Amino acid sequence: MKAFWMSMTGRVFAVLLLGIVASASLTQYLAVMERQRTVERYRDAYALDRAEELIAIAAVIKPEARDMYQRIAAKGAIKLETTNDVIMGGSAQTDFSRQLAARLGGQYKVVPVGDRPAACDEPRQINSIFGPAQWRGTCEAMNVLMHDGTVMRLTVLPPKPPPPTGQNEIATFVPFFFSIIALAFLVTRMTVRPLKQLAKAARDLGDDINRPPLALRGAAEIRQAAAAFNAMQARIRQHIFQRTQMLAAITHDLQTPLTRMRLRLEKVPDADLQHKLLGDLSATQQMVKEGLDLARSMDSTETMQALDLDSLLDSVCSDAADAGQEVTLKGRASMALMGRPLAIRRCLVNLLDNAVKYGHNAGVTVERMVGAARIRIRDSGPGIAPDQLAQVFEPFYRIESSRSRESGGTGLGLTIARNIAEQHGASLALANHPDGGLEVTLVVPEYYAGN
């Protein structure tokens, strides 16, 4: 789960989801607040009409019915009742008291009361998670001096909250929440899928430079990126082809003059000089041969096919043993790999030759891993200095202790082996074994039919 949220898919999904939820919440909040303000304006208008009505009725009602009327008018959120207060200067006029005085006319005097009713500050029961917890409309008390000298107290309180609807607003929000999750997932998938396809194409390009080009489909930006990727692949393929052809041509053309030199050296009368020159010539020919092998190792035109790893290892080790090399094989992988037969065989042969040349023997161990096989080739040699473990993969690099013609080689064997391994999506690493000797670890991916 942590890997998902750290990936681009998880991040895009989280940004979309949070953005939609935040936008929806803000929209809902603004809608609820606007609805509340509308309710408050209508309530204030109603309270103004109701207050004018109560005062007008109280002014014309007969004395014998006034007590009963006051009991009725003292109920509800807008109350009118008799008070013993004396009209004084009072507090400053409010909007409500000013509008009420304008409606009643000059024969009435409206004076706001300084003390705010306690009900104005009491929290209200609300049905919305976004609604305000207090009434923000008109809530005040005022004294009204009637035309007959009677003082009446008019109190405007918040309206009673509406009855519960029986629905939980959070529960009604759940379907909306799941719908935006689905929407965010679909948008994320549409956005990230082309990037994943492009990443897969780049990974496959490292294994097979001749893979088919990407299909130009989707949005204009995706088609443009695919076209640029295909053009890059074509340029890389052309560059590798030209370099391989140039190296192969050079090494091939050198074979003819080297052969003529060998024939002419046979006629040198000085035997000691002839021996030295033939040795140098043999080393040159070996370098040319391995240069040609290096060029071939970069050639990816050989057809890929499914290979049985155990059969391939058994064949390579048997051939090495028949050639007089001390090679042993242990373990089984019981898996197939997708590769080029000649190239894979050349990689394994180079690793075995390297182990036998510098370590006198090669112990091959193969074991199955999850989705791969690990091949370990260990020799009994002196190993390599830790600071040179990475350098030995460089072309023509040889450590100081192996520069003689008898054992040194040209320094291309491991370079060729690594090139072939990388072309097949495999990894190649060197390490000094704790019990002595050098151990080469080759991890090759498993081939699944249908992929």
JSON list of C-alpha atoms in Angstrom, two decimals, residues 313 316 325 327 344-358 361-364 375-379 393 413-418 421 427-430 438-443:
[
{"chain": "A", "resi": 313, "resn": "LEU", "atom": "CA", "xyz": [23.96, -25.12, -18.62]},
{"chain": "A", "resi": 316, "resn": "VAL", "atom": "CA", "xyz": [28.00, -25.68, -21.82]},
{"chain": "A", "resi": 325, "resn": "GLN", "atom": "CA", "xyz": [38.55, -27.79, -18.11]},
{"chain": "A", "resi": 327, "resn": "VAL", "atom": "CA", "xyz": [34.06, -27.59, -14.38]},
{"chain": "A", "resi": 344, "resn": "ILE", "atom": "CA", "xyz": [23.61, -16.80, -24.19]},
{"chain": "A", "resi": 345, "resn": "ARG", "atom": "CA", "xyz": [26.01, -19.65, -24.83]},
{"chain": "A", "resi": 346, "resn": "ARG", "atom": "CA", "xyz": [28.83, -17.16, -25.58]},
{"chain": "A", "resi": 347, "resn": "CYS", "atom": "CA", "xyz": [28.10, -15.35, -22.31]},
{"chain": "A", "resi": 348, "resn": "LEU", "atom": "CA", "xyz": [28.30, -18.56, -20.24]},
{"chain": "A", "resi": 349, "resn": "VAL", "atom": "CA", "xyz": [31.39, -19.80, -22.08]},
{"chain": "A", "resi": 350, "resn": "ASN", "atom": "CA", "xyz": [33.21, -16.52, -21.44]},
{"chain": "A", "resi": 351, "resn": "LEU", "atom": "CA", "xyz": [32.40, -16.69, -17.73]},
{"chain": "A", "resi": 352, "resn": "LEU", "atom": "CA", "xyz": [33.60, -20.30, -17.48]},
{"chain": "A", "resi": 353, "resn": "ASP", "atom": "CA", "xyz": [36.77, -19.56, -19.46]},
{"chain": "A", "resi": 354, "resn": "ASN", "atom": "CA", "xyz": [37.49, -16.58, -17.23]},
{"chain": "A", "resi": 355, "resn": "ALA", "atom": "CA", "xyz": [37.08, -18.71, -14.08]},
{"chain": "A", "resi": 356, "resn": "VAL", "atom": "CA", "xyz": [39.27, -21.53, -15.39]},
{"chain": "A", "resi": 357, "resn": "LYS", "atom": "CA", "xyz": [41.93, -19.17, -16.77]},
{"chain": "A", "resi": 358, "resn": "TYR", "atom": "CA", "xyz": [42.46, -17.25, -13.53]},
{"chain": "A", "resi": 361, "resn": "ASN", "atom": "CA", "xyz": [38.51, -24.44, -12.01]},
{"chain": "A", "resi": 362, "resn": "ALA", "atom": "CA", "xyz": [34.87, -23.40, -12.11]},
{"chain": "A", "resi": 363, "resn": "GLY", "atom": "CA", "xyz": [32.10, -24.53, -9.76]},
{"chain": "A", "resi": 364, "resn": "VAL", "atom": "CA", "xyz": [28.70, -23.73, -11.24]},
{"chain": "A", "resi": 375, "resn": "ILE", "atom": "CA", "xyz": [23.72, -18.84, -11.59]},
{"chain": "A", "resi": 376, "resn": "ARG", "atom": "CA", "xyz": [26.90, -18.63, -9.50]},
{"chain": "A", "resi": 377, "resn": "ILE", "atom": "CA", "xyz": [30.31, -19.47, -10.96]},
{"chain": "A", "resi": 378, "resn": "ARG", "atom": "CA", "xyz": [33.09, -19.68, -8.39]},
{"chain": "A", "resi": 379, "resn": "ASP", "atom": "CA", "xyz": [36.78, -20.30, -8.97]},
{"chain": "A", "resi": 393, "resn": "PHE", "atom": "CA", "xyz": [33.94, -4.96, -17.08]},
{"chain": "A", "resi": 413, "resn": "GLY", "atom": "CA", "xyz": [35.59, -11.53, -22.07]},
{"chain": "A", "resi": 414, "resn": "LEU", "atom": "CA", "xyz": [33.66, -9.97, -19.19]},
{"chain": "A", "resi": 415, "resn": "THR", "atom": "CA", "xyz": [32.68, -6.98, -21.34]},
{"chain": "A", "resi": 416, "resn": "ILE", "atom": "CA", "xyz": [31.12, -9.32, -23.91]},
{"chain": "A", "resi": 417, "resn": "ALA", "atom": "CA", "xyz": [29.39, -11.34, -21.17]},
{"chain": "A", "resi": 418, "resn": "ARG", "atom": "CA", "xyz": [27.89, -8.23, -19.59]},
{"chain": "A", "resi": 421, "resn": "ALA", "atom": "CA", "xyz": [23.39, -10.30, -20.14]},
{"chain": "A", "resi": 427, "resn": "SER", "atom": "CA", "xyz": [22.26, -8.84, -14.24]},
{"chain": "A", "resi": 428, "resn": "LEU", "atom": "CA", "xyz": [25.93, -9.75, -13.86]},
{"chain": "A", "resi": 429, "resn": "ALA", "atom": "CA", "xyz": [27.96, -9.05, -10.72]},
{"chain": "A", "resi": 430, "resn": "LEU", "atom": "CA", "xyz": [31.37, -10.01, -9.30]},
{"chain": "A", "resi": 438, "resn": "LEU", "atom": "CA", "xyz": [36.05, -14.99, -7.22]},
{"chain": "A", "resi": 439, "resn": "GLU", "atom": "CA", "xyz": [32.30, -15.59, -7.57]},
{"chain": "A", "resi": 440, "resn": "VAL", "atom": "CA", "xyz": [30.34, -14.40, -10.59]},
{"chain": "A", "resi": 441, "resn": "THR", "atom": "CA", "xyz": [26.56, -14.11, -10.11]},
{"chain": "A", "resi": 442, "resn": "LEU", "atom": "CA", "xyz": [24.30, -14.10, -13.15]},
{"chain": "A", "resi": 443, "resn": "VAL", "atom": "CA", "xyz": [20.55, -13.57, -12.54]}
]
